[in-house]
Amino acid sequence: MSSQHPTSLSDEVIKGTKFYVAMRWCIRGLGFISSAILARLLVPEDFGLVATVLVIFGLVSLLCDFGVNWALIQNNKATDEHFHTAWTIRLLQSVVVAGLLTAFSPLIAQLYGDIRLEMICQILALGALLRGFENIGTIKFQKEMKFSQDFSYNVLPKIISTCITIGLAFYFRSYMALVVGTLLSNLVMVVASYLVIKFRPKFCFTKISDLWCFSQWVLVRNVAEYISMQGDLIILSFLSTPTKIGYYRWGTELSFLAITEIQQPFGRALVPGLAKIKDDHDRLIAAYLKALSMMTMVAVPVALGFGAVSHELVPLFLGGGDKWTPVVPLIESLVFFAMCTSMYGISGNLLIISGDVKYTAYIYWIQAVITMLTIYPAFYFAGIQGIAYSRALIGIVMFLVVSALVVNRCKVSFKQIINVVWRPVTAGVLMFTILINISQIGILDNVLVLLFKIFLGAILYILFTLILWGLAGKPDAAEKGIIAHIKKYSFNNWVKEKMR
């Protein structure tokens, strides 16, 4: 009987991942269209201005964020009172964030020497206040694994918001399109949250102690994670120009573009599943290793493959001739950071589910300190490209550190972790090394080279992975499961053909 549980959990996670991948790709597809249009209508300075404020806004938001969403998801006994209390906390957080951003907007503009930042801060503050009223009942879609409802709730408002932002871009032809678009997108999301579910939140503080026991460490962890992930932009905003910040912002966003659309859907479906078996250690660790294996198998080729084709893809995507070419070398370095982030993100989820949130907070604070200490020297010696190199190195170090913490806290061996990641990583690096040099051939145009590199990359990655898997003795890992699915799919098609 127990042997059926992992299979059923795996099926649920895979089912959820399919929905969330579809959801993320619908959202990202809309964002792709929007970004391609905005990149042609706006200039790098516009994106740099908004990115500067968003970094500050994100940091202020996290300082007031008590992680109530995580607290609700991991609590299998959460009642409506827990949801009411969480909504109240989140609303008060939004009020504080909006107040702080408005109050300090003149100082922020003065600090950066650009009066335009004051109005940007005030408009984004209003958006933050509006978002605080979002119906927290929508978390039940994820918590109860109601994937189709969660899909509709996240995709339909995004379609409306994308159309609004594109319209604003044609009207303003400036950074105001991004700012006002963000404000209206928040409004659309709030309205939608009350249309898709009957739950109605109300002011309540009765369960604040239950939420705080878990959320206090989520707050500490989130602040550290934000600094470690956004610290480069924080320091860069003081060291460089809005144009270069715009380049770096696009380099960071594009390097995470494809990998985020896999990592977030997978994690969104995985966390509720792990929470259901968190009291069964053997099943939990088995599920974790399987999840890590699956994530690595997919994340590595997607991240490194994206970096390998960035030379051809960026001009096609962003347009503008040579306007965006400085973004390419940034992406080629930052994809290694994106790859490592997707891998240790699975381990971070395990630590949260197992109740070791405070230990992830410690580790992320170490990462944040390392990030803040290395950014300036990296920029001093190699400019924004140096920052990209340092981020790649930090990603590798962070994966090892988080893995060591999982070994210490969750009773899993380091050998088990390495066994499921070394083959995909090795195959991915070999693929990247070959593809990165193809653009230098110069006998085909960008579109043909792009298509050729994508096709060749898929073949090389599969080939290298299977060779390494065979040399390792064909262990029971993600490769075996993938081959089984391929055989099953091929057999089913053969049977259908014979039955016709």
Short mmCIF file of C-alpha atoms in Angstrom, two decimals:
data_model
loop_
_atom_site.label_atom_id
_atom_site.label_comp_id
_atom_site.label_asym_id
_atom_site.label_seq_id
_atom_site.Cartn_x
_atom_site.Cartn_y
_atom_site.Cartn_z
CA MET A 1 0.00 0.00 0.00
CA SER A 2 2.77 2.40 0.92
CA SER A 3 4.54 1.78 -2.31
CA GLN A 4 1.69 3.43 -4.11
CA HIS A 5 2.07 6.74 -2.29
CA PRO A 6 5.25 7.97 -3.99
CA THR A 7 3.74 7.15 -7.37
CA SER A 8 0.53 9.02 -6.61
CA LEU A 9 2.45 11.99 -5.24
CA SER A 10 4.71 11.94 -8.29
CA ASP A 11 1.69 11.86 -10.57
CA GLU A 12 0.14 14.80 -8.74
CA VAL A 13 3.37 16.80 -8.95
CA ILE A 14 3.78 16.01 -12.64
CA LYS A 15 0.16 16.92 -13.29
CA GLY A 16 0.59 20.18 -11.40
CA THR A 17 3.86 20.90 -13.17
CA LYS A 18 2.15 20.50 -16.55
CA PHE A 19 -0.50 23.04 -15.56
CA TYR A 20 2.03 25.44 -14.10
CA VAL A 21 4.41 25.09 -17.04
CA ALA A 22 1.50 25.88 -19.34
CA MET A 23 0.57 28.80 -17.07
CA ARG A 24 4.11 30.18 -16.91
CA TRP A 25 4.65 29.80 -20.63
CA CYS A 26 1.36 31.54 -21.38
CA ILE A 27 2.40 34.36 -19.07
CA ARG A 28 5.95 34.39 -20.40
CA GLY A 29 4.69 34.26 -23.98
CA LEU A 30 2.66 37.37 -23.28
CA GLY A 31 5.66 38.92 -21.57
CA PHE A 32 7.83 37.93 -24.52
CA ILE A 33 5.55 39.76 -26.93
CA SER A 34 5.28 42.74 -24.59
CA SER A 35 9.05 42.92 -24.02
CA ALA A 36 9.82 42.66 -27.73
CA ILE A 37 7.49 45.59 -28.43
CA LEU A 38 8.67 47.65 -25.45
CA ALA A 39 12.34 47.13 -26.36
CA ARG A 40 11.62 48.69 -29.74
CA LEU A 41 9.55 51.59 -28.43
CA LEU A 42 11.70 52.44 -25.40
CA VAL A 43 15.42 52.91 -24.77
CA PRO A 44 17.74 51.21 -22.23
CA GLU A 45 17.60 54.29 -19.98
CA ASP A 46 13.83 53.85 -19.50
CA PHE A 47 14.30 50.30 -18.22
CA GLY A 48 17.22 51.42 -16.05
CA LEU A 49 15.15 54.11 -14.33
CA VAL A 50 12.32 51.74 -13.46
CA ALA A 51 14.75 48.96 -12.44
CA THR A 52 16.42 51.35 -9.97
CA VAL A 53 13.13 52.03 -8.18
CA LEU A 54 12.00 48.39 -8.32
CA VAL A 55 15.17 47.30 -6.52
CA ILE A 56 14.43 49.71 -3.66
CA PHE A 57 10.73 48.84 -3.72
CA GLY A 58 11.49 45.12 -3.53
CA LEU A 59 13.82 45.56 -0.59
CA VAL A 60 11.30 47.67 1.36
CA SER A 61 8.58 45.11 0.60
CA LEU A 62 10.69 42.26 1.94
CA LEU A 63 11.50 44.14 5.12
CA CYS A 64 7.78 44.06 5.83
CA ASP A 65 7.07 40.60 4.40
CA PHE A 66 6.24 37.93 6.96
CA GLY A 67 5.97 35.05 4.47
CA VAL A 68 2.36 34.27 5.33
CA ASN A 69 1.82 32.47 2.02
CA TRP A 70 4.46 29.87 2.93
CA ALA A 71 3.01 29.58 6.42
CA LEU A 72 -0.43 28.75 5.02
CA ILE A 73 0.84 26.25 2.44
CA GLN A 74 2.99 24.22 4.85
CA ASN A 75 0.28 24.16 7.55
CA ASN A 76 -1.93 21.15 6.86
CA LYS A 77 -4.38 22.30 9.56
CA ALA A 78 -4.85 25.92 8.42
CA THR A 79 -8.39 27.23 9.01
CA ASP A 80 -10.25 30.23 7.59
CA GLU A 81 -9.08 32.21 10.61
CA HIS A 82 -5.49 31.58 9.54
CA PHE A 83 -6.34 32.94 6.09
CA HIS A 84 -8.12 35.98 7.53
CA THR A 85 -5.15 36.73 9.78
CA ALA A 86 -2.69 36.27 6.93
CA TRP A 87 -4.69 38.66 4.73
CA THR A 88 -4.74 41.26 7.50
CA ILE A 89 -0.98 41.01 7.95
CA ARG A 90 -0.38 41.27 4.23
CA LEU A 91 -2.66 44.32 3.92
CA LEU A 92 -0.90 46.12 6.77
CA GLN A 93 2.42 45.28 5.14
CA SER A 94 1.27 46.92 1.91
CA VAL A 95 0.18 50.04 3.77
CA VAL A 96 3.58 50.35 5.43
CA VAL A 97 5.48 49.73 2.19
CA ALA A 98 3.39 52.27 0.28
CA GLY A 99 3.83 54.84 3.06
CA LEU A 100 7.60 54.40 3.25
CA LEU A 101 8.08 54.54 -0.51
CA THR A 102 5.98 57.69 -0.78
CA ALA A 103 7.62 59.40 2.18
CA PHE A 104 11.15 58.72 0.97
CA SER A 105 10.52 59.34 -2.75
CA PRO A 106 12.05 62.87 -2.67
CA LEU A 107 15.13 61.53 -0.88
CA ILE A 108 15.50 58.66 -3.39
CA ALA A 109 15.31 61.12 -6.30
CA GLN A 110 17.89 63.34 -4.62
CA LEU A 111 20.16 60.41 -3.81
CA TYR A 112 20.28 59.27 -7.43
CA GLY A 113 20.23 62.78 -8.84
CA ASP A 114 17.16 62.23 -11.03
CA ILE A 115 13.87 64.03 -10.24
CA ARG A 116 11.92 61.53 -12.37
CA LEU A 117 12.43 58.85 -9.71
CA GLU A 118 10.19 60.70 -7.24
CA MET A 119 7.06 60.29 -9.37
CA ILE A 120 7.99 56.70 -10.26
CA CYS A 121 8.24 55.87 -6.54
CA GLN A 122 4.86 57.43 -5.78
CA ILE A 123 3.03 55.59 -8.56
CA LEU A 124 4.57 52.24 -7.61
CA ALA A 125 3.66 52.93 -3.98
CA LEU A 126 0.02 53.28 -5.00
CA GLY A 127 0.30 49.99 -6.86
CA ALA A 128 1.69 48.30 -3.76
CA LEU A 129 -1.22 49.59 -1.69
CA LEU A 130 -3.73 48.25 -4.19
CA ARG A 131 -2.05 44.83 -4.31
CA GLY A 132 -2.44 44.53 -0.53
CA PHE A 133 -6.19 44.05 -1.00
CA GLU A 134 -5.72 40.92 -3.15
CA ASN A 135 -7.88 38.01 -1.98
CA ILE A 136 -5.61 35.62 -0.08
CA GLY A 137 -8.11 32.82 -0.65
CA THR A 138 -6.48 32.21 -4.04
CA ILE A 139 -3.64 30.46 -2.18
CA LYS A 140 -6.10 27.60 -1.68
CA PHE A 141 -5.74 26.81 -5.37
CA GLN A 142 -2.07 25.97 -4.83
CA LYS A 143 -2.46 24.50 -1.34
CA GLU A 144 -5.26 22.15 -2.41
CA MET A 145 -3.56 21.45 -5.77
CA LYS A 146 -6.47 22.87 -7.80
CA PHE A 147 -4.30 23.46 -10.80
CA SER A 148 -6.87 24.48 -13.41
CA GLN A 149 -8.32 27.23 -11.21
CA ASP A 150 -4.85 28.53 -10.40
CA PHE A 151 -4.06 28.53 -14.12
CA SER A 152 -7.10 30.67 -14.97
CA TYR A 153 -6.49 33.08 -12.13
CA ASN A 154 -2.91 33.80 -13.16
CA VAL A 155 -3.22 33.78 -16.96
CA LEU A 156 -6.39 35.75 -17.72
CA PRO A 157 -5.42 38.89 -15.74
CA LYS A 158 -1.98 38.75 -17.38
CA ILE A 159 -3.56 38.88 -20.83
CA ILE A 160 -5.46 42.02 -19.86
CA SER A 161 -2.39 43.59 -18.23
CA THR A 162 -0.20 42.88 -21.26
CA CYS A 163 -2.65 44.57 -23.61
CA ILE A 164 -2.80 47.58 -21.28
CA THR A 165 1.00 47.92 -21.06
CA ILE A 166 1.48 47.65 -24.82
CA GLY A 167 -1.18 50.29 -25.36
CA LEU A 168 0.53 52.57 -22.85
CA ALA A 169 3.88 52.06 -24.58
CA PHE A 170 2.47 53.32 -27.87
CA TYR A 171 0.89 56.27 -26.04
CA PHE A 172 3.74 57.39 -23.76
CA ARG A 173 6.83 56.17 -25.64
CA SER A 174 8.72 56.50 -22.33
CA TYR A 175 9.29 54.88 -18.94
CA MET A 176 5.79 55.99 -17.92
CA ALA A 177 4.39 53.04 -19.86
CA LEU A 178 6.22 50.64 -17.52
CA VAL A 179 5.22 52.53 -14.38
CA VAL A 180 1.52 53.06 -15.15
CA GLY A 181 1.33 49.55 -16.61
CA THR A 182 2.55 48.10 -13.29
CA LEU A 183 -0.07 50.11 -11.39
CA LEU A 184 -2.96 48.97 -13.59
CA SER A 185 -1.71 45.37 -13.59
CA ASN A 186 -1.97 45.31 -9.80
CA LEU A 187 -5.51 46.67 -10.01
CA VAL A 188 -6.52 43.98 -12.51
CA MET A 189 -5.04 41.25 -10.30
CA VAL A 190 -6.94 42.43 -7.22
CA VAL A 191 -10.28 42.55 -9.06
CA ALA A 192 -9.69 39.10 -10.53
CA SER A 193 -8.87 37.60 -7.11
CA TYR A 194 -12.42 38.34 -5.91
CA LEU A 195 -14.06 37.03 -9.06
CA VAL A 196 -12.43 33.57 -9.12
CA ILE A 197 -13.17 32.41 -5.55
CA LYS A 198 -16.03 32.85 -3.09
CA PHE A 199 -13.76 33.20 -0.06
CA ARG A 200 -13.91 36.71 1.39
CA PRO A 201 -11.10 37.81 3.73
CA LYS A 202 -11.71 40.04 6.73
CA PHE A 203 -9.70 41.72 9.44
CA CYS A 204 -8.53 39.19 12.00
CA PHE A 205 -5.57 38.74 14.37
CA THR A 206 -6.57 35.57 16.23
CA LYS A 207 -3.95 33.30 14.58
CA ILE A 208 -1.08 35.73 14.45
CA SER A 209 1.00 33.71 16.91
CA ASP A 210 0.65 30.55 14.78
CA LEU A 211 1.76 32.38 11.65
CA TRP A 212 4.58 34.24 13.36
CA CYS A 213 6.27 31.07 14.66
CA PHE A 214 6.93 30.05 11.07
CA SER A 215 6.98 33.39 9.27
CA GLN A 216 9.63 35.17 11.31
CA TRP A 217 12.36 33.05 9.73
CA VAL A 218 10.82 33.35 6.27
CA LEU A 219 11.12 37.13 6.69
CA VAL A 220 14.79 36.90 7.65
CA ARG A 221 15.47 34.47 4.83
CA ASN A 222 13.61 36.48 2.19
CA VAL A 223 15.46 39.69 3.01
CA ALA A 224 18.80 37.91 2.75
CA GLU A 225 17.79 36.17 -0.48
CA TYR A 226 16.65 39.43 -1.99
CA ILE A 227 19.94 41.17 -1.16
CA SER A 228 21.90 38.24 -2.54
CA MET A 229 19.86 38.19 -5.75
CA GLN A 230 19.43 41.95 -6.22
CA GLY A 231 22.54 43.24 -4.48
CA ASP A 232 24.27 43.64 -7.82
CA LEU A 233 21.61 46.09 -9.02
CA ILE A 234 21.62 47.92 -5.68
CA ILE A 235 25.35 48.65 -5.89
CA LEU A 236 25.37 49.07 -9.67
CA SER A 237 22.77 51.83 -9.37
CA PHE A 238 25.38 53.89 -7.50
CA LEU A 239 28.33 52.95 -9.72
CA SER A 240 26.95 53.14 -13.24
CA THR A 241 24.57 54.95 -15.58
CA PRO A 242 20.89 54.12 -16.20
CA THR A 243 21.83 52.88 -19.69
CA LYS A 244 24.32 50.30 -18.37
CA ILE A 245 21.88 49.35 -15.63
CA GLY A 246 19.34 48.78 -18.39
CA TYR A 247 21.79 46.45 -20.16
CA TYR A 248 22.48 44.53 -16.98
CA ARG A 249 18.82 44.34 -16.06
CA TRP A 250 18.03 42.80 -19.46
CA GLY A 251 21.00 40.45 -19.17
CA THR A 252 19.75 39.21 -15.81
CA GLU A 253 16.13 38.91 -16.91
CA LEU A 254 16.90 37.08 -20.14
CA SER A 255 19.40 34.70 -18.50
CA PHE A 256 16.64 33.60 -16.11
CA LEU A 257 13.92 33.76 -18.77
CA ALA A 258 13.70 30.13 -19.80
CA ILE A 259 14.82 28.57 -16.53
CA THR A 260 12.27 30.45 -14.45
CA GLU A 261 9.47 29.05 -16.57
CA ILE A 262 10.51 25.56 -15.52
CA GLN A 263 11.70 26.11 -11.95
CA GLN A 264 8.71 28.08 -10.67
CA PRO A 265 5.98 25.80 -12.06
CA PHE A 266 7.82 22.72 -10.81
CA GLY A 267 8.38 24.24 -7.35
CA ARG A 268 4.81 25.51 -7.19
CA ALA A 269 3.50 21.98 -7.74
CA LEU A 270 6.22 20.26 -5.67
CA VAL A 271 5.97 22.19 -2.39
CA PRO A 272 2.35 21.23 -1.53
CA GLY A 273 3.21 17.62 -2.40
CA LEU A 274 6.27 17.56 -0.14
CA ALA A 275 4.25 19.19 2.64
CA LYS A 276 1.83 16.25 2.59
CA ILE A 277 4.62 13.71 3.30
CA LYS A 278 6.93 15.82 5.46
CA ASP A 279 6.42 13.49 8.45
CA ASP A 280 7.62 10.44 6.50
CA HIS A 281 11.38 11.01 6.21
CA ASP A 282 12.21 8.20 3.77
CA ARG A 283 9.49 9.19 1.32
CA LEU A 284 10.39 12.86 1.68
CA ILE A 285 14.07 12.31 0.84
CA ALA A 286 13.22 9.97 -2.03
CA ALA A 287 10.84 12.58 -3.45
CA TYR A 288 13.46 15.31 -2.99
CA LEU A 289 16.19 13.40 -4.83
CA LYS A 290 13.80 12.54 -7.66
CA ALA A 291 12.72 16.19 -7.90
CA LEU A 292 16.35 17.38 -7.89
CA SER A 293 17.22 14.88 -10.60
CA MET A 294 14.30 15.94 -12.79
CA MET A 295 14.97 19.65 -12.29
CA THR A 296 18.68 19.31 -13.10
CA MET A 297 18.01 17.17 -16.16
CA VAL A 298 15.80 19.88 -17.64
CA ALA A 299 17.22 23.09 -16.15
CA VAL A 300 20.83 22.58 -17.24
CA PRO A 301 20.24 22.31 -21.01
CA VAL A 302 17.60 25.03 -20.96
CA ALA A 303 19.80 27.53 -19.10
CA LEU A 304 23.09 26.80 -20.84
CA GLY A 305 21.39 26.32 -24.20
CA PHE A 306 19.80 29.75 -23.88
CA GLY A 307 23.19 31.26 -23.18
CA ALA A 308 24.73 29.48 -26.14
CA VAL A 309 22.17 30.93 -28.59
CA SER A 310 22.01 34.43 -27.06
CA HIS A 311 24.31 35.85 -29.76
CA GLU A 312 21.66 35.03 -32.37
CA LEU A 313 18.53 35.39 -30.21
CA VAL A 314 19.06 38.82 -28.61
CA PRO A 315 19.09 40.81 -31.90
CA LEU A 316 15.96 38.97 -33.04
CA PHE A 317 14.17 39.44 -29.73
CA LEU A 318 15.12 42.98 -28.70
CA GLY A 319 15.70 44.41 -32.18
CA GLY A 320 17.24 47.84 -32.65
CA GLY A 321 20.36 46.76 -34.57
CA ASP A 322 23.37 46.98 -32.27
CA LYS A 323 21.46 48.76 -29.49
CA TRP A 324 21.29 45.66 -27.31
CA THR A 325 24.47 43.76 -28.27
CA PRO A 326 26.20 44.51 -24.91
CA VAL A 327 23.58 42.23 -23.32
CA VAL A 328 24.93 39.08 -25.06
CA PRO A 329 28.16 38.50 -23.07
CA LEU A 330 26.27 39.21 -19.85
CA ILE A 331 23.77 36.45 -20.64
CA GLU A 332 26.53 33.98 -21.52
CA SER A 333 27.92 34.36 -17.99
CA LEU A 334 24.70 34.80 -16.00
CA VAL A 335 23.09 31.60 -17.31
CA PHE A 336 25.47 29.64 -15.06
CA PHE A 337 24.08 31.55 -12.08
CA ALA A 338 20.54 30.82 -13.29
CA MET A 339 21.36 27.12 -13.66
CA CYS A 340 22.76 26.82 -10.13
CA THR A 341 19.84 28.80 -8.68
CA SER A 342 17.31 26.37 -10.15
CA MET A 343 19.23 23.44 -8.66
CA TYR A 344 19.69 24.71 -5.11
CA GLY A 345 16.14 26.09 -5.14
CA ILE A 346 14.85 22.51 -4.80
CA SER A 347 17.07 22.03 -1.74
CA GLY A 348 15.82 25.29 -0.26
CA ASN A 349 12.23 24.08 -0.62
CA LEU A 350 13.13 20.88 1.25
CA LEU A 351 14.64 22.85 4.14
CA ILE A 352 11.54 25.00 4.44
CA ILE A 353 9.17 22.02 4.36
CA SER A 354 11.26 20.13 6.93
CA GLY A 355 11.05 23.08 9.35
CA ASP A 356 14.65 24.30 8.94
CA VAL A 357 13.77 27.75 7.61
CA LYS A 358 16.16 29.53 9.96
CA TYR A 359 19.11 27.60 8.54
CA THR A 360 18.29 28.76 5.02
CA ALA A 361 18.18 32.29 6.44
CA TYR A 362 21.71 31.87 7.80
CA ILE A 363 23.00 30.60 4.48
CA TYR A 364 21.32 33.31 2.42
CA TRP A 365 22.77 35.97 4.70
CA ILE A 366 26.20 34.52 4.02
CA GLN A 367 25.45 34.68 0.30
CA ALA A 368 24.19 38.25 0.66
CA VAL A 369 27.39 39.33 2.42
CA ILE A 370 29.57 37.63 -0.21
CA THR A 371 27.53 39.29 -2.96
CA MET A 372 27.83 42.77 -1.48
CA LEU A 373 31.58 42.34 -0.86
CA THR A 374 32.42 41.06 -4.34
CA ILE A 375 30.30 43.34 -6.55
CA TYR A 376 32.46 46.47 -6.27
CA PRO A 377 35.84 44.72 -6.89
CA ALA A 378 34.29 42.83 -9.81
CA PHE A 379 32.96 46.07 -11.30
CA TYR A 380 36.24 47.88 -10.67
CA PHE A 381 38.32 45.32 -12.57
CA ALA A 382 35.91 44.28 -15.36
CA GLY A 383 32.84 46.56 -15.35
CA ILE A 384 29.36 45.05 -15.55
CA GLN A 385 30.84 41.96 -17.22
CA GLY A 386 32.90 41.39 -14.07
CA ILE A 387 29.70 41.41 -12.02
CA ALA A 388 28.25 38.76 -14.32
CA TYR A 389 31.36 36.58 -13.80
CA SER A 390 31.14 36.98 -10.03
CA ARG A 391 27.47 36.00 -10.02
CA ALA A 392 28.26 32.78 -11.90
CA LEU A 393 30.90 31.88 -9.32
CA ILE A 394 28.58 32.73 -6.41
CA GLY A 395 25.93 30.43 -7.90
CA ILE A 396 28.32 27.47 -7.90
CA VAL A 397 29.43 28.18 -4.32
CA MET A 398 25.82 28.59 -3.21
CA PHE A 399 24.80 25.22 -4.61
CA LEU A 400 27.55 23.52 -2.62
CA VAL A 401 26.68 25.42 0.56
CA VAL A 402 22.94 24.70 0.40
CA SER A 403 23.63 21.05 -0.44
CA ALA A 404 25.90 20.80 2.59
CA LEU A 405 23.12 22.21 4.75
CA VAL A 406 20.66 19.63 3.40
CA VAL A 407 23.16 16.89 4.21
CA ASN A 408 23.48 18.21 7.77
CA ARG A 409 19.81 18.86 8.52
CA CYS A 410 17.86 16.34 6.43
CA LYS A 411 19.93 13.16 6.76
CA VAL A 412 20.80 12.76 3.10
CA SER A 413 24.34 12.04 1.90
CA PHE A 414 26.32 14.46 -0.26
CA LYS A 415 27.09 11.53 -2.57
CA GLN A 416 23.38 11.06 -3.26
CA ILE A 417 23.05 14.71 -4.30
CA ILE A 418 26.14 14.66 -6.51
CA ASN A 419 25.06 11.40 -8.15
CA VAL A 420 21.88 13.00 -9.53
CA VAL A 421 23.45 16.24 -10.79
CA TRP A 422 26.94 15.56 -12.15
CA ARG A 423 25.91 13.87 -15.39
CA PRO A 424 23.43 16.55 -16.57
CA VAL A 425 25.82 19.34 -15.58
CA THR A 426 28.76 17.76 -17.39
CA ALA A 427 26.67 17.10 -20.51
CA GLY A 428 25.35 20.66 -20.41
CA VAL A 429 28.80 22.26 -20.12
CA LEU A 430 30.09 20.16 -23.03
CA MET A 431 27.08 21.19 -25.12
CA PHE A 432 27.55 24.88 -24.20
CA THR A 433 31.27 24.80 -25.05
CA ILE A 434 30.58 23.46 -28.53
CA LEU A 435 27.61 25.70 -29.34
CA ILE A 436 29.18 28.93 -28.09
CA ASN A 437 31.79 28.76 -30.87
CA ILE A 438 29.44 28.02 -33.77
CA SER A 439 28.46 31.69 -34.20
CA GLN A 440 32.03 32.37 -35.26
CA ILE A 441 31.60 30.31 -38.45
CA GLY A 442 29.87 33.23 -40.15
CA ILE A 443 28.54 31.35 -43.21
CA LEU A 444 24.83 31.52 -42.26
CA ASP A 445 22.54 34.32 -41.14
CA ASN A 446 21.35 34.61 -37.54
CA VAL A 447 18.03 32.80 -37.97
CA LEU A 448 19.55 29.76 -39.64
CA VAL A 449 22.40 29.61 -37.12
CA LEU A 450 19.88 29.87 -34.27
CA LEU A 451 17.77 26.99 -35.59
CA PHE A 452 20.85 24.90 -36.30
CA LYS A 453 22.28 25.48 -32.81
CA ILE A 454 18.98 24.58 -31.11
CA PHE A 455 18.74 21.33 -33.08
CA LEU A 456 22.40 20.45 -32.57
CA GLY A 457 22.27 21.38 -28.87
CA ALA A 458 19.37 18.99 -28.24
CA ILE A 459 21.21 16.15 -29.96
CA LEU A 460 24.49 16.85 -28.17
CA TYR A 461 22.91 17.07 -24.73
CA ILE A 462 20.95 13.84 -25.14
CA LEU A 463 23.98 12.07 -26.56
CA PHE A 464 26.38 13.21 -23.82
CA THR A 465 23.82 12.44 -21.10
CA LEU A 466 23.19 8.89 -22.32
CA ILE A 467 26.93 8.22 -22.70
CA LEU A 468 27.64 9.41 -19.15
CA TRP A 469 24.63 7.48 -17.81
CA GLY A 470 25.92 4.32 -19.48
CA LEU A 471 29.44 4.85 -18.14
CA ALA A 472 27.97 5.29 -14.65
CA GLY A 473 26.32 1.85 -14.86
CA LYS A 474 22.81 3.03 -15.83
CA PRO A 475 21.68 3.99 -12.30
CA ASP A 476 18.02 4.40 -11.35
CA ALA A 477 17.82 8.14 -12.02
CA ALA A 478 15.90 10.61 -14.17
CA GLU A 479 17.51 9.24 -17.35
CA LYS A 480 15.94 5.84 -16.75
CA GLY A 481 12.51 7.37 -16.18
CA ILE A 482 12.75 9.50 -19.32
CA ILE A 483 13.75 6.52 -21.45
CA ALA A 484 10.84 4.52 -20.00
CA HIS A 485 8.40 7.30 -20.89
CA ILE A 486 9.81 7.52 -24.42
CA LYS A 487 9.46 3.75 -24.88
CA LYS A 488 5.95 3.80 -23.47
CA TYR A 489 4.95 6.68 -25.73
CA SER A 490 6.48 4.96 -28.77
CA PHE A 491 4.75 1.68 -27.90
CA ASN A 492 1.37 3.39 -27.47
CA ASN A 493 1.73 5.05 -30.87
CA TRP A 494 2.69 1.71 -32.44
CA VAL A 495 -0.41 0.06 -30.92
CA LYS A 496 -2.65 2.86 -32.19
CA GLU A 497 -1.23 2.53 -35.67
CA LYS A 498 -1.85 -1.24 -35.67
CA MET A 499 -5.44 -0.77 -34.48
CA ARG A 500 -6.34 1.58 -37.33
#
